[in-house]
Coordinates of C-alpha atoms and ligand atoms in Angstrom, one line a residue:
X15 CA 37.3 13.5 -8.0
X16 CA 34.7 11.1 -10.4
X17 CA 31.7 9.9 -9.3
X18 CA 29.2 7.4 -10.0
X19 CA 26.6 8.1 -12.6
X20 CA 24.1 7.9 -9.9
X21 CA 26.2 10.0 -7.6
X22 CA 27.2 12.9 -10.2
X23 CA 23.3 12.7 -11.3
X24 CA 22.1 13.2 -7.5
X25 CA 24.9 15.8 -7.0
X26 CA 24.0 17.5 -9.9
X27 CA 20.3 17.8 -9.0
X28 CA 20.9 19.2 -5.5
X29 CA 23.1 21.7 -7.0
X30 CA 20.5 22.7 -9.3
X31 CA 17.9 23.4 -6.9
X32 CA 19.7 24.8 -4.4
X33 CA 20.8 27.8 -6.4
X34 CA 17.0 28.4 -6.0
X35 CA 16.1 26.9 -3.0
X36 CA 18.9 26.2 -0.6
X37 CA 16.5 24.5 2.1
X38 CA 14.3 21.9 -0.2
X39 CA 17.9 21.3 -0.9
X40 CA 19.1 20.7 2.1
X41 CA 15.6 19.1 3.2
X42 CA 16.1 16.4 0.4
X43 CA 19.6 15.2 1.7
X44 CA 18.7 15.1 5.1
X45 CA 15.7 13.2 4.1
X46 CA 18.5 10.9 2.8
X47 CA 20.6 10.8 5.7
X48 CA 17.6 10.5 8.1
X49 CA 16.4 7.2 6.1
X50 CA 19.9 6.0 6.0
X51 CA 20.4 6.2 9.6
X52 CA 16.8 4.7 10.7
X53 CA 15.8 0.8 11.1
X54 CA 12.5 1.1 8.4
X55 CA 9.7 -1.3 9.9
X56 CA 6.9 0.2 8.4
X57 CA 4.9 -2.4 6.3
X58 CA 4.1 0.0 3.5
X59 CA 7.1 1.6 2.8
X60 CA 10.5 0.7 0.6
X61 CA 13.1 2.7 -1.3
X62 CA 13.2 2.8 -4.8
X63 CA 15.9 2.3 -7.0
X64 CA 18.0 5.3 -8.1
X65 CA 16.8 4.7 -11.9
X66 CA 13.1 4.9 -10.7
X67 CA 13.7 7.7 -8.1
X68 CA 15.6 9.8 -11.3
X69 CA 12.7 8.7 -13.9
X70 CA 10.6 11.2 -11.7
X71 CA 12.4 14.4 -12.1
X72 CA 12.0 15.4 -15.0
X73 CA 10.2 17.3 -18.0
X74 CA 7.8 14.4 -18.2
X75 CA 6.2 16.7 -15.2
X76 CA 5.2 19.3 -17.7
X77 CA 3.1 17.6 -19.6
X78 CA -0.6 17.4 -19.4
X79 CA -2.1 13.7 -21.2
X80 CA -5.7 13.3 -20.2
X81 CA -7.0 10.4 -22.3
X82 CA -5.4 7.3 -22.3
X83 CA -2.4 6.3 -25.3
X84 CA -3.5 7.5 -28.6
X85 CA -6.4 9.1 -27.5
X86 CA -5.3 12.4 -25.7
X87 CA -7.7 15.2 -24.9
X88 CA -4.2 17.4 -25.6
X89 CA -1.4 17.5 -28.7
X90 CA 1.9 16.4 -28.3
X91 CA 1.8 13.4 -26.2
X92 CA 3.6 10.9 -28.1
X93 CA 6.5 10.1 -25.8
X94 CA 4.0 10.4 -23.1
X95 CA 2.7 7.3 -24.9
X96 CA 5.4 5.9 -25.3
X97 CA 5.9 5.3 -21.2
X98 CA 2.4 4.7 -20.8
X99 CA 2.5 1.9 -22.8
X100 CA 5.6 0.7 -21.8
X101 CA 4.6 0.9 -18.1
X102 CA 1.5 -1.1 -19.5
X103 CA 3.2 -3.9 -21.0
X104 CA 5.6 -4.6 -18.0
X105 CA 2.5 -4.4 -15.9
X106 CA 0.5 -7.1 -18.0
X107 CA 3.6 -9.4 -18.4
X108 CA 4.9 -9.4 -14.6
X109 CA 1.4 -10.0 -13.4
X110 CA -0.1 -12.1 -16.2
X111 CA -3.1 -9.6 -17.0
X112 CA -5.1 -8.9 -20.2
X113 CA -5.3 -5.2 -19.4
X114 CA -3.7 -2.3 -17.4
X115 CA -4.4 1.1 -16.5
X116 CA -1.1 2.8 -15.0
X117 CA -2.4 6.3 -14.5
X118 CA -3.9 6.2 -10.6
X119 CA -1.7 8.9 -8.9
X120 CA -2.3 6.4 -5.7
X121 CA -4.0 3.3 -4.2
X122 CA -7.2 5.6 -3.5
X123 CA -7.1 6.7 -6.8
X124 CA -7.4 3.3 -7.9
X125 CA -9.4 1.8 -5.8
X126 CA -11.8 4.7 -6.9
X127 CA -11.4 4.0 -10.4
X128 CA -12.2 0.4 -10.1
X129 CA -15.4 1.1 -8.4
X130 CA -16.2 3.3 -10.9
X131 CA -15.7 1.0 -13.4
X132 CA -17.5 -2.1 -11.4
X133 CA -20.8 0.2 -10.9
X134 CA -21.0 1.3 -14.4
X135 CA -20.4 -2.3 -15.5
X136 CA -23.2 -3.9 -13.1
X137 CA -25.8 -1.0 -12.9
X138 CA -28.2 0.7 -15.2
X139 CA -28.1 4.3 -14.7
X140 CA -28.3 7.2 -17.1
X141 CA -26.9 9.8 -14.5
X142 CA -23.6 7.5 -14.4
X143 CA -23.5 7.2 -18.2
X144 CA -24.0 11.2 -18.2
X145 CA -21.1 11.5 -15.9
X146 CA -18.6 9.8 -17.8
X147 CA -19.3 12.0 -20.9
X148 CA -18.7 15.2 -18.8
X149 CA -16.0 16.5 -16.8
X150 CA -16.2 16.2 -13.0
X151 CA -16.5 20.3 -13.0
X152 CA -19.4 20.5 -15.3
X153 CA -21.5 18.0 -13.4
X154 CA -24.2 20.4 -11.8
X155 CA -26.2 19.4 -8.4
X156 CA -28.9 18.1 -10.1
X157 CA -26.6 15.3 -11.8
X158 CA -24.6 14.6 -8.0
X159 CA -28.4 13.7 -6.8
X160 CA -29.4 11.6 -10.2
X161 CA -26.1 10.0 -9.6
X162 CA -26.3 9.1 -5.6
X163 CA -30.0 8.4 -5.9
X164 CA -29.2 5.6 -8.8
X165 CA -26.0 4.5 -7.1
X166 CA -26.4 5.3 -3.5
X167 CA -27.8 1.6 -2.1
X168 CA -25.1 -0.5 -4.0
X169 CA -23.1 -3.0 -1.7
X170 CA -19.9 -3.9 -0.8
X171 CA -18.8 -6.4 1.3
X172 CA -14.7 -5.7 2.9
X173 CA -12.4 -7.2 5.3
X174 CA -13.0 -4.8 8.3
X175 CA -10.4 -2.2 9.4
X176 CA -9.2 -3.9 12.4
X177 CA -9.0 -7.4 11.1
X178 CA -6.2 -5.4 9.0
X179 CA -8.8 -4.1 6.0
X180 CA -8.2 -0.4 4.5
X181 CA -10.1 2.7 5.0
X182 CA -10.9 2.2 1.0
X183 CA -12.9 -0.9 1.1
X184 CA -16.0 0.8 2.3
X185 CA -15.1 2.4 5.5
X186 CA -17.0 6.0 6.7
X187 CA -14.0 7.8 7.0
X188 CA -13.2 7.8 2.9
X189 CA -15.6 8.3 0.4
X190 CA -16.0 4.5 -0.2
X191 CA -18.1 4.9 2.5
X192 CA -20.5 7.0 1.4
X193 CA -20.8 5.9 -2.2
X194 CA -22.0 2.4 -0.9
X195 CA -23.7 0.2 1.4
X196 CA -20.7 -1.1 3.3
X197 CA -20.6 -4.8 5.3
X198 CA -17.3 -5.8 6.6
X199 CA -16.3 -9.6 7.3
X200 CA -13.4 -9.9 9.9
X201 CA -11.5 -13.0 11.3
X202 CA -12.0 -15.7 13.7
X203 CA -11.4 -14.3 17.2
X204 CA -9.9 -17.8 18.4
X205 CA -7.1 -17.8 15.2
X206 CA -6.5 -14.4 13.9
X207 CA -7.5 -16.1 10.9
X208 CA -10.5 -15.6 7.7
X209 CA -13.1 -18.1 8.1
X210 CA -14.0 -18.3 4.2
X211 CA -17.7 -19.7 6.0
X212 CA -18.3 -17.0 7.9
X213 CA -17.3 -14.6 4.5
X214 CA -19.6 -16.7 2.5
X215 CA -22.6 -16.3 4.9
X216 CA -22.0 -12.8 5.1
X217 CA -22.2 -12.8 1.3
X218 CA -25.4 -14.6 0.9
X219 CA -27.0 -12.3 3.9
X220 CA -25.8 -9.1 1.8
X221 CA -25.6 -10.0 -1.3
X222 CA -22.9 -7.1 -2.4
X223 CA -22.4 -5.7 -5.6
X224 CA -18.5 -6.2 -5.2
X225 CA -17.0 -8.1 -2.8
X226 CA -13.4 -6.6 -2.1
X227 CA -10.2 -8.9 -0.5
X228 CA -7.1 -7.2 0.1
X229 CA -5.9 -5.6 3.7
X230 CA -3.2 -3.3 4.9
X231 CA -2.5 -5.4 8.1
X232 CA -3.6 -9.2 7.5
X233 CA -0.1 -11.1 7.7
X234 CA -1.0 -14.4 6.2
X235 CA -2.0 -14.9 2.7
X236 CA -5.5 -15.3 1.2
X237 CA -7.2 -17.7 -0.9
X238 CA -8.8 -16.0 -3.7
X239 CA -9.8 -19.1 -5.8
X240 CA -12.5 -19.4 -2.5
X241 CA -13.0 -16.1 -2.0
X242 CA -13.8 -16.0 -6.3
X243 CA -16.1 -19.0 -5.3
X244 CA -18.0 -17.0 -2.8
X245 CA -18.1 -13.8 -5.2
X246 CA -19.7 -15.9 -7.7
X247 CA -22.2 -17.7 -5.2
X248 CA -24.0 -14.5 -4.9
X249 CA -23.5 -12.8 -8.5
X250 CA -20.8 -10.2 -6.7
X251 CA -17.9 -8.9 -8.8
X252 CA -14.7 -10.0 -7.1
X253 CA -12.0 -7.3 -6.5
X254 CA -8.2 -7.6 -5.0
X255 CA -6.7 -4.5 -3.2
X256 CA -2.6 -6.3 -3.6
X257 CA -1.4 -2.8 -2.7
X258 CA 0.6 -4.2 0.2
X259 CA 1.4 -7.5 -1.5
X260 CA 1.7 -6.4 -5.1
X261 CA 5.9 -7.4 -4.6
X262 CA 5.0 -11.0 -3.8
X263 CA 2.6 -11.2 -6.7
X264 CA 5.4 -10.1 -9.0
X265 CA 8.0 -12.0 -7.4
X266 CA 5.7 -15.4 -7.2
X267 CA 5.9 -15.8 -3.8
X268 CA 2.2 -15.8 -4.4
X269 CA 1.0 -18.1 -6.7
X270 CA -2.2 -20.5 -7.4
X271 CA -4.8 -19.7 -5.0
X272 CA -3.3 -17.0 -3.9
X273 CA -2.2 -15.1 -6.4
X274 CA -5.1 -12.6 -7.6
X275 CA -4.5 -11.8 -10.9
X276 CA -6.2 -15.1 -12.2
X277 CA -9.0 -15.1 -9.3
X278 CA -10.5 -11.7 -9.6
X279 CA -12.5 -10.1 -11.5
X280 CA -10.4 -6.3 -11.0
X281 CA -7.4 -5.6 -9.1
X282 CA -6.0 -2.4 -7.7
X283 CA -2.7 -1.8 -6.4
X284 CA -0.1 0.9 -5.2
X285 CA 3.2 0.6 -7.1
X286 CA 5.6 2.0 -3.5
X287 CA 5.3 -0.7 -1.6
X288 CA 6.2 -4.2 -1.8
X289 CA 6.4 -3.6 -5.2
X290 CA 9.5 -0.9 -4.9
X291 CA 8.6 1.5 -7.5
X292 CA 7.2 4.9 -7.8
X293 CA 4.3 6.3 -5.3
X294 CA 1.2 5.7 -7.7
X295 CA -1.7 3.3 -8.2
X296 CA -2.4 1.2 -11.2
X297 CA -5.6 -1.2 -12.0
X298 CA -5.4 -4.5 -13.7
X299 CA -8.6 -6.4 -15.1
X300 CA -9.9 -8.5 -17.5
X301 CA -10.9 -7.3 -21.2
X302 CA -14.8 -6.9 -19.8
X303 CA -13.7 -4.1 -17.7
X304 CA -11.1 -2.6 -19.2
X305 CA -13.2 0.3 -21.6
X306 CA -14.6 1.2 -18.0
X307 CA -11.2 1.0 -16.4
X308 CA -9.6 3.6 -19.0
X309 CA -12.1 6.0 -18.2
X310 CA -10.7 6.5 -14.9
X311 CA -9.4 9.9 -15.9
X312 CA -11.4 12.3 -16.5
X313 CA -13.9 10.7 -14.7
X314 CA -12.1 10.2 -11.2
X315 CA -8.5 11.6 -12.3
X316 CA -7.2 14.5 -13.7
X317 CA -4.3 14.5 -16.3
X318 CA -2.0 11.6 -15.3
X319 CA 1.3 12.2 -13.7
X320 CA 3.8 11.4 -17.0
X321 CA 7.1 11.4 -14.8
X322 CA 5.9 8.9 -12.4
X323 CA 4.5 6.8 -14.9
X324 CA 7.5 6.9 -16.7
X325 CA 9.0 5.9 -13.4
X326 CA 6.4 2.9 -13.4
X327 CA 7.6 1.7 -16.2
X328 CA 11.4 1.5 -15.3
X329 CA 10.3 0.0 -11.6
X330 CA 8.1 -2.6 -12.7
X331 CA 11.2 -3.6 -16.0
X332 CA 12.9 -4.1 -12.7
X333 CA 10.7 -6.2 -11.0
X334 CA 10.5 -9.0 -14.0
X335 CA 14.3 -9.7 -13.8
X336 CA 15.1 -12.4 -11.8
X337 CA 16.6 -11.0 -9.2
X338 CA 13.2 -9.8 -8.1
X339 CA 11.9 -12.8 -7.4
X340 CA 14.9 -13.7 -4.5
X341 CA 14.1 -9.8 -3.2
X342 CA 10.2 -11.0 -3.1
X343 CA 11.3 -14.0 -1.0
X344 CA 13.9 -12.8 1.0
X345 CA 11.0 -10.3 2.2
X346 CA 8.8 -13.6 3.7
X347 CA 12.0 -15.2 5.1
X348 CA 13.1 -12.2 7.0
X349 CA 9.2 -11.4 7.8
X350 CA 9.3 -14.8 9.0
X351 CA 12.6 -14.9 10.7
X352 CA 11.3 -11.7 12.4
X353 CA 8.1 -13.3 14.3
X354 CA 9.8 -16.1 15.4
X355 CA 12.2 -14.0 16.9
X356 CA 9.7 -12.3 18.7
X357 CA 7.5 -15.4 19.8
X358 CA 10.6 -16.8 21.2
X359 CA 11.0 -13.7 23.1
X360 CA 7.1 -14.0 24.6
X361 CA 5.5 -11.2 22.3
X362 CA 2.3 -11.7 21.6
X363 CA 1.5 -11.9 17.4
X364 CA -2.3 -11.9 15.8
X365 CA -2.8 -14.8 14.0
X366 CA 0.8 -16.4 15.8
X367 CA 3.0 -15.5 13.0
X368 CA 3.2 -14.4 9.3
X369 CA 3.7 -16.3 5.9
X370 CA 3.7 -12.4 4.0
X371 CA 5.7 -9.4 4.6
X372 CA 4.1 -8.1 7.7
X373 CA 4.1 -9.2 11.5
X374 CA 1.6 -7.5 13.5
X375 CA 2.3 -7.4 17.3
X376 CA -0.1 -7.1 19.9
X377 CA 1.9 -5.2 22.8
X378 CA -0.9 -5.3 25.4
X379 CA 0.9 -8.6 26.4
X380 CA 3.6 -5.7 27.5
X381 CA 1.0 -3.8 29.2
X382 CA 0.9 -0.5 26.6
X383 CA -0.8 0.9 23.7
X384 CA -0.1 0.8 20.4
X385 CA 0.5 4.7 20.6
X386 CA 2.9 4.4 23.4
X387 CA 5.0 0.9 21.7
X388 CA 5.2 3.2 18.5
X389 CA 6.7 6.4 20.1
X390 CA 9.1 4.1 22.8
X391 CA 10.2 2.6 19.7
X392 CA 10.8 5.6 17.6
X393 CA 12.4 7.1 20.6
X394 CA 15.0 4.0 20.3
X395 CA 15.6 4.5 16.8
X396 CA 12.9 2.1 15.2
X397 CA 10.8 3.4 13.0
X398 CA 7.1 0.9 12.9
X399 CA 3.6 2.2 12.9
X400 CA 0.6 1.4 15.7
X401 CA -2.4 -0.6 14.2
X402 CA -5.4 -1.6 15.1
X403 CA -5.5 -5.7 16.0
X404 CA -8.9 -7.5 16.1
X405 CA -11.5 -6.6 18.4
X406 CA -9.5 -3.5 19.2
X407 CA -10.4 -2.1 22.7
X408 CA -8.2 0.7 22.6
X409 CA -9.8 2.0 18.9
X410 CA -8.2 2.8 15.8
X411 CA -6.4 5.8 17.5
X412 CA -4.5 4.4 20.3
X413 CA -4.8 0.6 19.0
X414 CA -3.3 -2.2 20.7
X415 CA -0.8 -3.2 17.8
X416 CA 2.0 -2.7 16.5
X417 CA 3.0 -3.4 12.2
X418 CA 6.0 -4.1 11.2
X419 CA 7.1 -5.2 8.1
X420 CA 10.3 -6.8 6.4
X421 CA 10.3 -5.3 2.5
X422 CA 12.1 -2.1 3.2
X423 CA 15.3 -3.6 5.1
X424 CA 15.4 -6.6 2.9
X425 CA 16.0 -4.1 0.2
X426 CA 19.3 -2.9 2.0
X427 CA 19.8 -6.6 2.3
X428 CA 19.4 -7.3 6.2
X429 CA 18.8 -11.1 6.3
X430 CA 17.5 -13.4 9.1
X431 CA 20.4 -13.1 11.8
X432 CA 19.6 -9.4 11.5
X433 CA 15.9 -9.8 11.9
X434 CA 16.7 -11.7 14.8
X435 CA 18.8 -9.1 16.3
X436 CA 15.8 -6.7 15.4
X437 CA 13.5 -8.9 17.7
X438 CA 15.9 -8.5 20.3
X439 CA 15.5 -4.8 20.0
X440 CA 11.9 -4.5 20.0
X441 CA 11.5 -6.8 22.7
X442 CA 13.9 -5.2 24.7
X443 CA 12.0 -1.7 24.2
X444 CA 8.9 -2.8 24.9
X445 CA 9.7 -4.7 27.6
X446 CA 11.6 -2.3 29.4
X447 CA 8.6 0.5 28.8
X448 CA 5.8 1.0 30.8
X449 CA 2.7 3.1 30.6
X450 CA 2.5 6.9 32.1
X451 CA 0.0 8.7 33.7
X452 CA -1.4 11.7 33.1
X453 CA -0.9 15.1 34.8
X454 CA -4.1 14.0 37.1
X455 CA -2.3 10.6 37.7
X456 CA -4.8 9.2 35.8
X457 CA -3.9 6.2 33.4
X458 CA -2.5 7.4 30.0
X459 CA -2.8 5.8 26.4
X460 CA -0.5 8.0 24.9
X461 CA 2.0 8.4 27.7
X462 CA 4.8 6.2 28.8
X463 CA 8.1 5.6 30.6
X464 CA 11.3 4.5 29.1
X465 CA 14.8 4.9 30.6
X466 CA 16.7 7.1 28.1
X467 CA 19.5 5.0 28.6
X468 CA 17.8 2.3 27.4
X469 CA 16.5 4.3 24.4
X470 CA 20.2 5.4 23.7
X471 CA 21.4 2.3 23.6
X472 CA 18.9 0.8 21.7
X473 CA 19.6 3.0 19.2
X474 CA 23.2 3.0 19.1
X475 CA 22.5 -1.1 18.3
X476 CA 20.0 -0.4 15.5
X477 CA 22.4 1.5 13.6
X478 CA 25.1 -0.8 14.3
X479 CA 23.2 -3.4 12.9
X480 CA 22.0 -0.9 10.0
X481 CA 26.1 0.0 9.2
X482 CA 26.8 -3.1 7.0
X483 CA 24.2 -2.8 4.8
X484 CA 24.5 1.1 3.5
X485 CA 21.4 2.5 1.9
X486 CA 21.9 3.5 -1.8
X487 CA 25.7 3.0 -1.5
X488 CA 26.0 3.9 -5.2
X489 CA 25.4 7.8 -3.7
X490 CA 27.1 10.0 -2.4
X491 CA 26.5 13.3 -2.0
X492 CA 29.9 14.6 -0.2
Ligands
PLP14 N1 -5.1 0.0 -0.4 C1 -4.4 -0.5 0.6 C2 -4.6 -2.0 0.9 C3 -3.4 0.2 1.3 O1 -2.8 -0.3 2.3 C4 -3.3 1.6 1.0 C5 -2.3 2.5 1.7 O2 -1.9 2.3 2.8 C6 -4.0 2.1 0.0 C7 -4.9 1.3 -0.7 C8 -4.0 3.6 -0.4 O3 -2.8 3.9 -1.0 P1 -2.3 5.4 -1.2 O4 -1.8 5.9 0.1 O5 -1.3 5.4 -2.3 O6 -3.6 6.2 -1.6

């Protein structure tokens, strides 16, 4: 029997390592069969193409190419070049930048870069300028204390967490927030929404080094020609985090005001999300920055991951052709289609809706946690994640929220009577759950009561609503 190119190259593969391996083998197609089978919510999350998926598995792996193209600490990294450069290009034409650095192995990676690049653009210090000549391993104690007593009071101003900011922008647990001063600006408690005033006063009170924009559960677009204005106001250098929006950029959903790339000074993204390539991070700025920018390995990376930017390049080819800019919208409208399914249905939404890719519920109109929504869900067959929603009473733990988002199924091609349906189910689930107790009777956070029946058949809808829309239906793998 024949098969596909992209079927005989999968098939091939598994074969491969299983004659090593038999269980990473067998672990990779059920991974496959597991994400074919589930309804995929989860704002962050996508599935690359086959090309990009097959870019990543090969020799390219081998290879070590610290430097950046043409200047490599090691010999022999031409075709290494030659997909760093690539992956370059496509990033500066799809997004309209001077300059791009596609080495971050992830959106830490370069969000760390681009604060490394922003402090030793904006502040004198010798211990910094010492750093970047040295590897990280030959920095000894002495140089960590030069280095945090020069740096350790800079400032940065962030979206908070639970307005829908990300642990990166500043916050304790990463080590954003230890290498700065950290302010956060949040929304208006009436709307859900930024108040640009209320940012701007909080820049003139703090007066931060950087001011960062950017979230990981804010669904409604930005304005970064005012949020530019306000960076300016007070001498701050204005970075964009588009990780989660990065596919809306390229697609031109986003445009004008908000589309980053023209507004700020440095932006960071991850390239798995919206954007439906490879996991990885890349950095885009202006030609001020970008000397600072390339020095993000070795001075916060090690050697670059060749495979996957090889696999940067061939996503982000894909995401200048046409097509990409109906995926792009089709991710809003079904986003869209999916909150006013919901609001019809009574849930409760922050900010009363979504004009991006994400819808964030708040289920304590249903009387549970965000812990017990996510696992009720799960249990039925929908895959979302709990989140933090303003003013969170219930923490960052148990939450109140739930996120969903719209770019992985609108990659299978589910469309707005589908999103619908979704509503249907989520409602249903959530409606029909209610909160446990503990073994002490005591009110639980985490546990929760949901008639299995109703689970069952929840499910047994989601897939049916799943079957006409196969996932990678170019594979097979018998
Ligand atoms: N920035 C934002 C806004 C994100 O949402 C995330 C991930 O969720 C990151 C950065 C970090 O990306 P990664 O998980 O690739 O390090």
């Amino acid at each position: 029997m024949s098969h596909n190119a992209e079927s005989t190259a999968f098939r091939s593969a598994l074969e491969v390592i299983r004659a090593v391996e038999p269980r990473v083998a067998d672990a990779i197609s059920a991974e496959l069969a597991d994400q074919r089978e589930s309804l995929k919510l989860i704002a962050s999350e996508n599935y690359a193409s086959p090309a990009t998926l097959l870019a990543m598995g090969n020799w390219f792996s081998d290879k070590y190419a610290e430097g950046t193209v043409g200047r490599r600490f090691y010999a022999g990294c031409q075709n290494v070049d030659t997909v760093e450069a690539l992956a370059a290009e496509h990033a500066r034409e799809l997004f309209g930048a001077a300059h791009a650095y596609v080495q971050p192995h992830s959106g830490i990676d370069a969000n760390l870069v681009a604060f490394w690049a922003i402090l030793a653009d904006r502040v004198e210090s010798p211990a910094l300028k010492k750093a970047q000549k040295r590897h990280v391993n030959d920095l000894t104690e002495a140089d960590w204390f030069a280095l945090r007593r020069e740096l350790g009071d800079q400032r940065m101003l962030g979206m908070s967490l639970d307005a829908g900011g990300h642990l990166t922008h500043g916050f304790r647990p990463n080590i954003s927030g230890k290498m700065f001063d950290q302010r956060s600006y949040g929304t208006d408690p009436a709307t859900g929404l930024i108040d640009y005033d209320k940012v701007a006063e909080a820049a003139r009170e703090f007066r931060p080094l950087i001011l960062v924009a950017g979230y990981s559960a804010y669904p409604r677009k930005v304005n970064f020609r005012i949020m530019r204005e306000i960076a300016d106001s007070v001498g701050a250098t204005f970075m964009v985090d588009m990780a989660h929006f990065a596919g809306l950029v390229a697609g031109k959903v986003f445009t004008g005001d908000f589309d980053p790339v023209p507004h700020a000074h440095i932006v960071t993204t991850t390239t798995h999300k919206s954007l439906r390539g490879p996991r990885g991070g890349m950095v885009l700025c202006g030609p001020e920055l970008a000397d600072q920018v390339d020095r993000g390995c070795p001075m916060v990376l090690g050697g670059p991951l060749p495979h996957v930017m090889a696999a940067k390049a061939v996503a982000l080819a894909e995401a200048r052709r046409p097509d990409f800019a109906d995926y792009a919208s089709r991710i809003v409208d079904n986003a869209q289609a999916l909150a006013d399914g919901l609001l019809r249905r009574g849930a409760s939404l922050v900010t009363g809706g979504t004009d991006n890719h994400l819808v964030l519920i708040d289920v304590s109109g249903y009387g549970l946690t965000g812990r017990q929504a996510e696992q009720a869900l799960l249990d039925s067959g929908i895959v979302t994640n709990r989140n933090a929603v303003p003013q969170d009473p219930n923490g960052a733990w148990y939450t109140s929220g739930i996120r969903i988002g719209t770019p992985a199924l609108t990659t299978r091609g589910l469309g707005a009577a589908e999103m619908d349906a979704t509503a249907e189910l989520i409602h249903t689930v959530l409606d029909r759950t209610t909160a446990g107790t503990g073994p002490d009777g005591a009110a639980s956070k985490a546990k929760y009561v949901l008639d299995p029946a109703v689970a069952e058949s929840v499910g047994k809808q989601a897939a049916d609503l799943l079957t006409p829309f196969p996932l990678y239906p170019e594979v097979t793998l018998g």
